[in-house]
Short mmCIF file of C-alpha atoms in Angstrom, two decimals:
data_model
loop_
_atom_site.label_atom_id
_atom_site.label_comp_id
_atom_site.label_asym_id
_atom_site.label_seq_id
_atom_site.Cartn_x
_atom_site.Cartn_y
_atom_site.Cartn_z
CA MET A 238 -3.84 -4.49 13.26
CA ILE A 239 -0.63 -3.32 13.14
CA ILE A 240 -0.85 -0.21 10.57
CA ALA A 241 1.89 0.74 8.34
CA GLN A 242 2.87 2.59 5.12
CA GLN A 243 5.26 1.97 2.65
CA LYS A 244 8.63 4.34 2.31
CA PRO A 245 8.89 6.38 -0.58
CA LEU A 246 10.13 4.26 -3.41
CA LYS A 247 13.43 6.35 -4.05
CA ASP A 248 14.59 5.90 -0.66
CA ILE A 249 14.38 1.73 -0.80
CA ALA A 250 15.94 1.91 -4.40
CA ALA A 251 18.74 4.11 -2.91
CA LEU A 252 19.39 1.48 -0.32
CA ILE A 253 19.86 -1.26 -2.75
CA SER A 254 21.77 0.86 -5.22
CA GLU A 255 24.84 -1.63 -5.09
CA CYS A 256 22.57 -4.80 -5.28
CA ASN A 257 22.06 -6.89 -8.13
CA LYS A 258 19.71 -9.28 -6.75
CA VAL A 259 17.20 -8.54 -4.12
CA MET A 260 14.54 -10.57 -2.56
CA LEU A 261 11.06 -8.66 -1.41
CA VAL A 262 8.99 -10.38 1.17
CA GLY A 263 5.40 -9.49 1.92
CA CYS A 264 3.38 -10.53 4.94
CA ALA A 265 -0.16 -11.82 4.78
CA GLY A 266 -1.17 -10.53 8.28
CA CYS A 267 -1.69 -6.83 9.23
CA VAL A 268 0.24 -5.14 6.34
CA THR A 269 -1.92 -7.19 3.57
CA VAL A 270 -5.01 -5.93 5.43
CA CYS A 271 -3.85 -2.15 5.51
CA LEU A 272 -2.77 -2.76 1.68
CA ALA A 273 0.99 -1.77 2.64
CA GLY A 274 2.96 -5.12 2.39
CA GLY A 275 0.70 -7.95 0.94
CA GLU A 276 1.21 -10.09 -2.18
CA LYS A 277 0.11 -7.29 -4.54
CA GLU A 278 2.08 -4.35 -2.91
CA THR A 279 5.00 -6.72 -2.88
CA GLU A 280 4.67 -7.37 -6.62
CA ILE A 281 4.20 -3.50 -7.48
CA MET A 282 7.51 -2.56 -5.57
CA ALA A 283 9.42 -5.40 -7.23
CA SER A 284 8.19 -4.28 -10.70
CA SER A 285 8.51 -0.76 -10.07
CA LEU A 286 12.38 -1.21 -8.46
CA ARG A 287 13.02 -3.38 -11.67
CA MET A 288 11.80 -0.81 -13.94
CA MET A 289 13.62 1.90 -12.27
CA ARG A 290 17.01 -0.03 -12.26
CA GLU A 291 16.30 -0.57 -16.15
CA VAL A 292 15.83 2.80 -16.77
CA GLU A 293 19.06 3.53 -15.05
CA GLY A 294 20.74 0.92 -17.01
CA LYS A 295 21.65 -1.14 -14.20
CA PRO A 296 18.95 -3.98 -14.33
CA LEU A 297 17.88 -5.45 -10.91
CA GLN A 298 16.85 -9.14 -10.35
CA THR A 299 13.98 -9.73 -7.94
CA ILE A 300 12.52 -12.64 -6.15
CA THR A 301 9.08 -12.10 -4.37
CA TYR A 302 7.34 -14.46 -1.76
CA THR A 303 4.69 -13.70 0.96
CA ALA A 304 5.05 -15.19 3.89
CA THR A 305 1.96 -16.31 5.97
CA ARG A 306 2.80 -13.92 8.92
CA GLN A 307 6.61 -12.66 9.29
CA CYS A 308 5.97 -12.35 12.90
CA ASP A 309 5.95 -15.69 13.30
CA PRO A 310 9.33 -17.94 13.12
CA GLU A 311 7.60 -20.99 11.74
CA TYR A 312 6.66 -19.26 8.55
CA ILE A 313 10.44 -17.98 8.09
CA PRO A 314 12.71 -21.04 7.14
CA PRO A 315 10.61 -21.88 3.74
CA MET A 316 12.45 -18.83 2.43
CA ASP A 317 16.05 -20.28 3.26
CA GLU A 318 16.74 -21.24 -0.54
CA MET A 319 15.30 -18.52 -1.85
CA VAL A 320 17.50 -15.96 0.49
CA LYS A 321 20.76 -17.80 -0.41
CA ASP A 322 21.95 -15.88 -3.57
CA VAL A 323 20.43 -12.59 -3.38
CA ASP A 324 22.53 -9.12 -1.89
CA ALA A 325 19.53 -7.98 0.17
CA VAL A 326 16.15 -8.69 1.43
CA ILE A 327 13.35 -5.96 1.66
CA SER A 328 10.91 -6.93 3.83
CA LEU A 329 7.46 -5.50 3.53
CA ALA A 330 6.32 -6.24 7.12
CA CYS A 331 5.86 -4.35 10.10
CA GLY A 332 9.09 -3.81 12.41
CA VAL A 333 8.74 -7.29 14.15
CA GLY A 334 8.86 -9.02 10.51
CA VAL A 335 11.75 -7.10 9.55
CA GLN A 336 13.54 -8.23 12.87
CA TYR A 337 12.70 -12.04 12.55
CA MET A 338 14.11 -11.88 9.13
CA ALA A 339 17.17 -10.19 10.17
CA GLU A 340 17.60 -12.73 12.95
CA ARG A 341 17.18 -15.84 10.73
CA TYR A 342 19.56 -14.40 8.00
CA THR A 343 22.31 -13.02 10.03
CA ASP A 344 24.56 -12.66 6.69
CA LYS A 345 21.71 -10.76 4.97
CA TRP A 346 21.34 -7.24 4.77
CA VAL A 347 17.46 -6.83 5.68
CA ILE A 348 15.82 -3.54 4.61
CA PRO A 349 12.66 -2.19 6.05
CA ALA A 350 10.22 -0.90 2.87
CA LEU A 351 7.49 0.03 5.56
CA ASP A 352 7.28 2.65 8.45
CA THR A 353 5.16 1.00 11.18
CA LYS A 354 2.93 3.39 12.37
CA PHE A 355 0.33 2.72 14.69
CA ILE A 356 -2.47 0.20 15.96
CA GLY A 357 -5.59 0.73 14.44
CA GLY A 358 -8.42 0.03 12.13
CA SER A 359 -10.01 1.25 9.09
CA THR A 360 -12.86 4.09 9.08
CA VAL A 361 -13.37 3.46 5.35
CA HIS A 362 -11.67 1.55 2.54
CA GLY A 363 -8.24 3.25 2.46
CA GLU A 364 -8.10 5.37 5.65
CA TRP A 365 -6.96 3.69 8.93
CA VAL A 366 -7.09 5.51 12.33
CA GLU A 367 -4.95 4.95 15.46
CA LYS A 368 -7.14 3.37 18.06
CA CYS A 369 -4.93 1.61 20.88
CA GLY A 370 -1.76 2.89 22.94
CA LEU A 371 -0.54 -0.29 23.66
CA CYS A 372 -0.54 0.59 27.30
CA GLY A 373 -0.58 -2.85 28.74
CA GLU A 374 -3.78 -2.14 31.28
CA CYS A 375 -6.73 -1.82 29.33
CA ILE A 376 -9.30 0.65 31.00
CA LEU A 377 -11.89 0.57 28.23
CA HIS A 378 -14.81 -0.63 30.44
CA LYS A 379 -14.56 2.74 32.60
CA THR A 380 -14.37 4.75 29.33
CA GLY A 381 -17.45 3.67 27.34
CA GLY A 382 -15.23 1.70 24.75
CA ILE A 383 -13.15 4.95 23.97
CA CYS A 384 -9.36 4.67 24.73
CA PRO A 385 -8.26 8.12 26.37
CA ILE A 386 -4.61 7.04 26.33
CA ILE A 387 -4.34 7.46 22.70
CA ARG A 388 -7.59 9.22 21.41
CA CYS A 389 -7.05 12.15 23.88
CA SER A 390 -3.92 14.08 22.87
CA LYS A 391 -2.85 14.39 26.22
CA SER A 392 -3.66 11.17 27.22
CA ILE A 393 -5.52 12.31 30.44
CA LEU A 394 -7.63 10.07 32.57
CA ASN A 395 -9.90 12.47 34.20
CA GLY A 396 -11.13 14.49 31.36
CA PRO A 397 -11.95 16.71 29.50
CA CYS A 398 -9.32 19.41 29.65
CA GLY A 399 -9.94 23.27 28.83
CA GLY A 400 -8.91 22.60 25.31
CA SER A 401 -12.21 20.73 24.40
CA GLN A 402 -14.58 23.07 22.55
CA TYR A 403 -17.73 21.94 20.66
CA GLY A 404 -16.67 18.38 21.16
CA LYS A 405 -13.33 18.90 19.14
CA CYS A 406 -9.97 18.89 20.62
CA GLU A 407 -7.84 22.01 20.49
CA ILE A 408 -4.93 20.62 18.31
CA SER A 409 -7.17 20.45 15.29
CA LYS A 410 -10.84 20.81 14.29
CA ASP A 411 -10.60 17.52 12.80
CA VAL A 412 -9.98 15.63 15.78
CA ASP A 413 -12.79 14.72 18.16
CA CYS A 414 -12.14 15.21 21.94
CA ALA A 415 -11.94 11.83 23.19
CA TRP A 416 -13.49 12.78 26.54
CA GLN A 417 -16.46 14.31 24.84
CA LEU A 418 -17.08 11.00 23.18
CA ILE A 419 -16.65 9.13 26.39
CA TYR A 420 -19.02 11.66 28.10
CA ASP A 421 -21.75 11.21 25.53
CA LYS A 422 -21.45 7.54 25.47
CA MET A 423 -21.30 7.15 29.21
CA LYS A 424 -24.45 9.39 29.42
CA ALA A 425 -26.20 7.34 26.70
CA LEU A 426 -25.19 4.28 28.74
CA GLY A 427 -26.70 5.59 31.86
CA LYS A 428 -23.22 5.33 33.74
CA LEU A 429 -22.31 9.03 34.34
CA ASP A 430 -21.69 8.15 37.70
CA LYS A 431 -18.79 6.09 36.97
CA LEU A 432 -17.16 9.12 35.36
CA MET A 433 -17.17 10.97 38.68
CA GLU A 434 -14.68 8.16 40.02
CA ILE A 435 -11.05 10.00 40.20
CA GLN A 436 -9.06 8.10 38.33
CA PRO A 437 -5.39 7.77 39.86
CA PRO A 438 -2.26 8.33 37.74
CA LYS A 439 -1.82 5.21 35.45
CA ASP A 440 0.60 2.51 36.24
CA TRP A 441 2.91 3.26 33.36
CA SER A 442 5.21 0.34 34.28
CA LYS A 443 3.00 -2.04 32.23
CA SER A 444 3.59 -0.12 29.45
CA ARG A 445 7.00 1.09 27.99
CA ASP A 446 8.83 0.36 30.98
CA GLY A 447 11.64 -2.44 32.11
CA GLY A 448 12.74 -2.99 28.47
CA PRO A 449 10.88 -5.30 25.80
CA ARG A 450 7.48 -6.75 27.26
CA LYS A 451 6.83 -10.51 27.33
CA ALA A 452 3.65 -12.21 27.42
CA VAL A 453 3.68 -15.76 28.52
CA ARG A 454 1.10 -18.69 28.20
CA GLU A 455 2.74 -22.05 29.69
CA ASP A 456 -0.55 -24.15 29.17
CA VAL A 457 0.06 -23.67 25.31
CA MET A 458 4.11 -24.29 25.29
CA ILE A 459 4.89 -27.37 23.41
CA GLY A 460 7.93 -29.45 24.94
CA MET B 274 -18.59 1.88 -40.17
CA ARG B 275 -15.28 0.83 -41.03
CA LEU B 276 -13.49 3.36 -39.32
CA GLN B 277 -9.72 3.31 -39.41
CA TYR B 278 -7.53 3.68 -36.49
CA SER B 279 -3.92 3.39 -35.62
CA THR B 280 -2.67 -0.21 -36.14
CA ASN B 281 0.15 -0.37 -33.69
CA ILE B 282 -2.37 -0.84 -30.62
CA ARG B 283 -2.85 -3.96 -29.22
CA ILE B 284 -6.12 -4.43 -27.32
CA VAL B 285 -6.35 -6.57 -23.92
CA GLU B 286 -10.01 -7.37 -23.43
CA MET B 287 -10.81 -7.21 -19.48
CA THR B 288 -14.09 -8.14 -18.21
CA CYS B 289 -14.70 -4.44 -16.53
CA THR B 290 -12.04 -1.73 -15.83
CA GLY B 291 -12.66 -2.13 -12.45
CA ASN B 292 -10.47 -5.61 -12.92
CA VAL B 293 -7.79 -3.57 -13.75
CA ASP B 294 -4.95 -3.78 -11.21
CA HIS B 295 -1.81 -1.79 -10.90
CA ARG B 296 0.19 -4.91 -11.89
CA VAL B 297 -1.83 -5.25 -15.17
CA LEU B 298 -0.47 -1.61 -16.00
CA LEU B 299 3.02 -2.02 -14.64
CA ASN B 300 3.51 -5.15 -16.47
CA ALA B 301 2.62 -3.88 -19.94
CA PHE B 302 5.04 -1.20 -19.16
CA GLU B 303 7.89 -3.64 -17.92
CA GLU B 304 7.08 -5.74 -21.12
CA GLY B 305 8.23 -2.43 -23.18
CA ALA B 306 4.87 -0.87 -23.92
CA ASP B 307 5.52 2.64 -24.98
CA GLY B 308 2.07 3.79 -23.66
CA VAL B 309 -1.05 2.18 -22.36
CA TYR B 310 -4.83 3.74 -22.11
CA VAL B 311 -7.68 2.34 -20.40
CA ALA B 312 -10.82 2.10 -22.05
CA GLY B 313 -13.65 2.38 -19.65
CA CYS B 314 -17.31 2.71 -19.74
CA MET B 315 -18.87 6.02 -19.21
CA GLU B 316 -19.04 7.21 -15.42
CA GLY B 317 -21.99 6.38 -14.01
CA ASP B 318 -22.56 3.44 -16.61
CA CYS B 319 -20.83 0.90 -15.02
CA HIS B 320 -22.44 -2.36 -14.82
CA PHE B 321 -20.55 -3.10 -11.55
CA LEU B 322 -21.58 0.37 -10.44
CA LYS B 323 -17.94 1.63 -9.75
CA GLY B 324 -15.49 -0.07 -11.55
CA ASN B 325 -14.45 2.64 -14.10
CA ILE B 326 -14.32 4.97 -11.20
CA ARG B 327 -12.10 2.70 -9.34
CA ALA B 328 -10.06 2.25 -12.38
CA ARG B 329 -9.35 5.85 -12.88
CA LYS B 330 -8.14 6.03 -9.18
CA ARG B 331 -5.66 3.18 -9.53
CA VAL B 332 -4.76 4.61 -13.18
CA ASN B 333 -3.49 7.69 -11.36
CA ALA B 334 -1.75 6.06 -8.82
CA VAL B 335 0.32 4.25 -11.31
CA LYS B 336 0.88 7.59 -13.25
CA LYS B 337 2.63 8.51 -9.97
CA VAL B 338 4.81 5.38 -9.86
CA LEU B 339 5.70 5.75 -13.50
CA ASP B 340 6.87 9.42 -12.93
CA GLU B 341 9.25 8.22 -9.91
CA ILE B 342 10.80 5.22 -11.93
CA GLY B 343 11.49 7.76 -14.88
CA ILE B 344 9.36 6.27 -17.43
CA GLY B 345 6.75 9.06 -17.28
CA GLY B 346 2.95 9.37 -16.15
CA GLU B 347 2.09 10.90 -19.43
CA ARG B 348 2.67 7.52 -21.09
CA LEU B 349 -0.68 5.95 -19.17
CA GLU B 350 -4.02 7.51 -19.64
CA MET B 351 -7.98 6.47 -18.95
CA TYR B 352 -10.69 7.44 -21.31
CA ASN B 353 -14.16 6.82 -20.88
CA LEU B 354 -16.46 5.89 -23.72
CA SER B 355 -19.57 3.54 -24.36
CA SER B 356 -19.12 0.45 -26.67
CA ALA B 357 -21.77 2.34 -29.16
CA GLN B 358 -19.25 5.25 -29.92
CA GLY B 359 -17.11 3.43 -32.59
CA ALA B 360 -15.88 6.88 -33.96
CA ARG B 361 -14.74 8.04 -30.29
CA PHE B 362 -12.76 4.77 -29.89
CA ALA B 363 -10.93 5.38 -33.42
CA GLN B 364 -10.47 9.11 -32.29
CA ILE B 365 -8.93 8.01 -28.84
CA ALA B 366 -6.82 5.49 -30.38
CA ASN B 367 -5.32 7.72 -32.86
CA GLU B 368 -5.06 10.49 -30.34
CA MET B 369 -3.07 8.28 -27.64
CA ALA B 370 -1.04 7.04 -30.73
CA ALA B 371 -0.01 10.31 -31.76
CA LYS B 372 0.94 11.42 -28.41
CA ILE B 373 3.02 8.35 -27.66
CA LYS B 374 4.89 9.05 -31.31
CA GLU B 375 5.71 12.25 -29.91
CA LEU B 376 6.88 11.13 -26.77
CA GLY B 377 8.99 8.63 -28.23
CA PRO B 378 9.59 5.18 -27.42
CA SER B 379 9.76 4.00 -23.65
CA PRO B 380 13.02 3.47 -22.21
CA LEU B 381 12.20 0.33 -21.55
CA ASN B 382 11.17 -0.49 -25.15
CA LYS B 383 13.43 -3.61 -26.21
CA ALA B 384 12.92 -2.76 -29.76
CA ARG B 385 14.18 0.80 -29.15
CA SER B 386 17.80 0.32 -30.28
CA GLY B 387 16.23 -0.74 -33.51
CA ASN B 388 16.86 -4.33 -33.44
CA GLY B 389 13.44 -5.42 -33.11
CA CYS B 390 13.15 -8.88 -31.65
CA CYS B 391 10.07 -9.70 -33.72
CA GLY B 392 10.05 -7.44 -36.79
CA CYS B 393 7.87 -4.85 -34.51
CA SER B 394 7.64 -1.35 -35.40
CA LYS B 395 10.69 0.86 -34.39
CA GLU B 396 8.51 3.62 -33.32
CA GLY B 397 7.16 1.24 -30.75
CA GLU B 398 4.19 -0.06 -29.70
CA THR B 399 1.05 1.18 -28.10
CA LYS B 400 -0.41 -1.36 -25.93
#
């Protein structure tokens, strides 16, 4: 899922200092799961902003709504009526959701309340780690299910490098060497011979190249 | 025991402090409470195992929010005591009421100006 974290409340408050009424829009997708922008976080932020402004003697009105997914255009129109008389929209979605809101409500200032961080998963409740580099061509079958693109600090395909010591990466004693993990896993699988194959340089044209990427499934298109 | 404790405390019963959400605490302050304290069971005695431990984490998180929005995290506290500790309950109630009295009314206390909406105490209410 997409992992995001809230911006400092004071930064958001500063952005809406001239507004009298704002709409806070949460998202029931990834940001609900990573506890950054779901219904609960949206209500907490609205309450905090209202109180902050009340203390400053400049009351703020808020409307809150949580869309099923802000990254799907079909879930945006139900907000049309609510958005009409607000001075700004604060989106607690990832960067995708913020853009869909801004696209639909062209005359509204849409403010991101979150910093979209990475694609990852949880380790324990309240902690998330990056797991996928969105490189566009998955090679996890070659590396024992451990992604060297994002989990190796150098993203090398033929590791480990000389900075691997006692299973840790040279950048930090808290960071596992991905290639040590890959080696251990492939050894356990009895597939060490696969690691002897030299991987050619990665084709980065499938990643951040050629502008925004697009995925198309013509068979599910309507109309 | 017929113990006396401060009369300006409103008790909100919850099933377990583990059910005390950030929003419940913030709502009390938004409604004008001058102070809030959460009275949970003794640590290690939670019927739901970790309800009171989780409540303390949430209380600490809301304290930070209160500091950030200018109300003051010291207006919110968490205490642990068992239901058999009546004297301790009264002591905490008085302690917290005295602390809030010293801090003065919350900036969001609607009765702060002295025009109490329902005849409520000018000193503010501890909720």
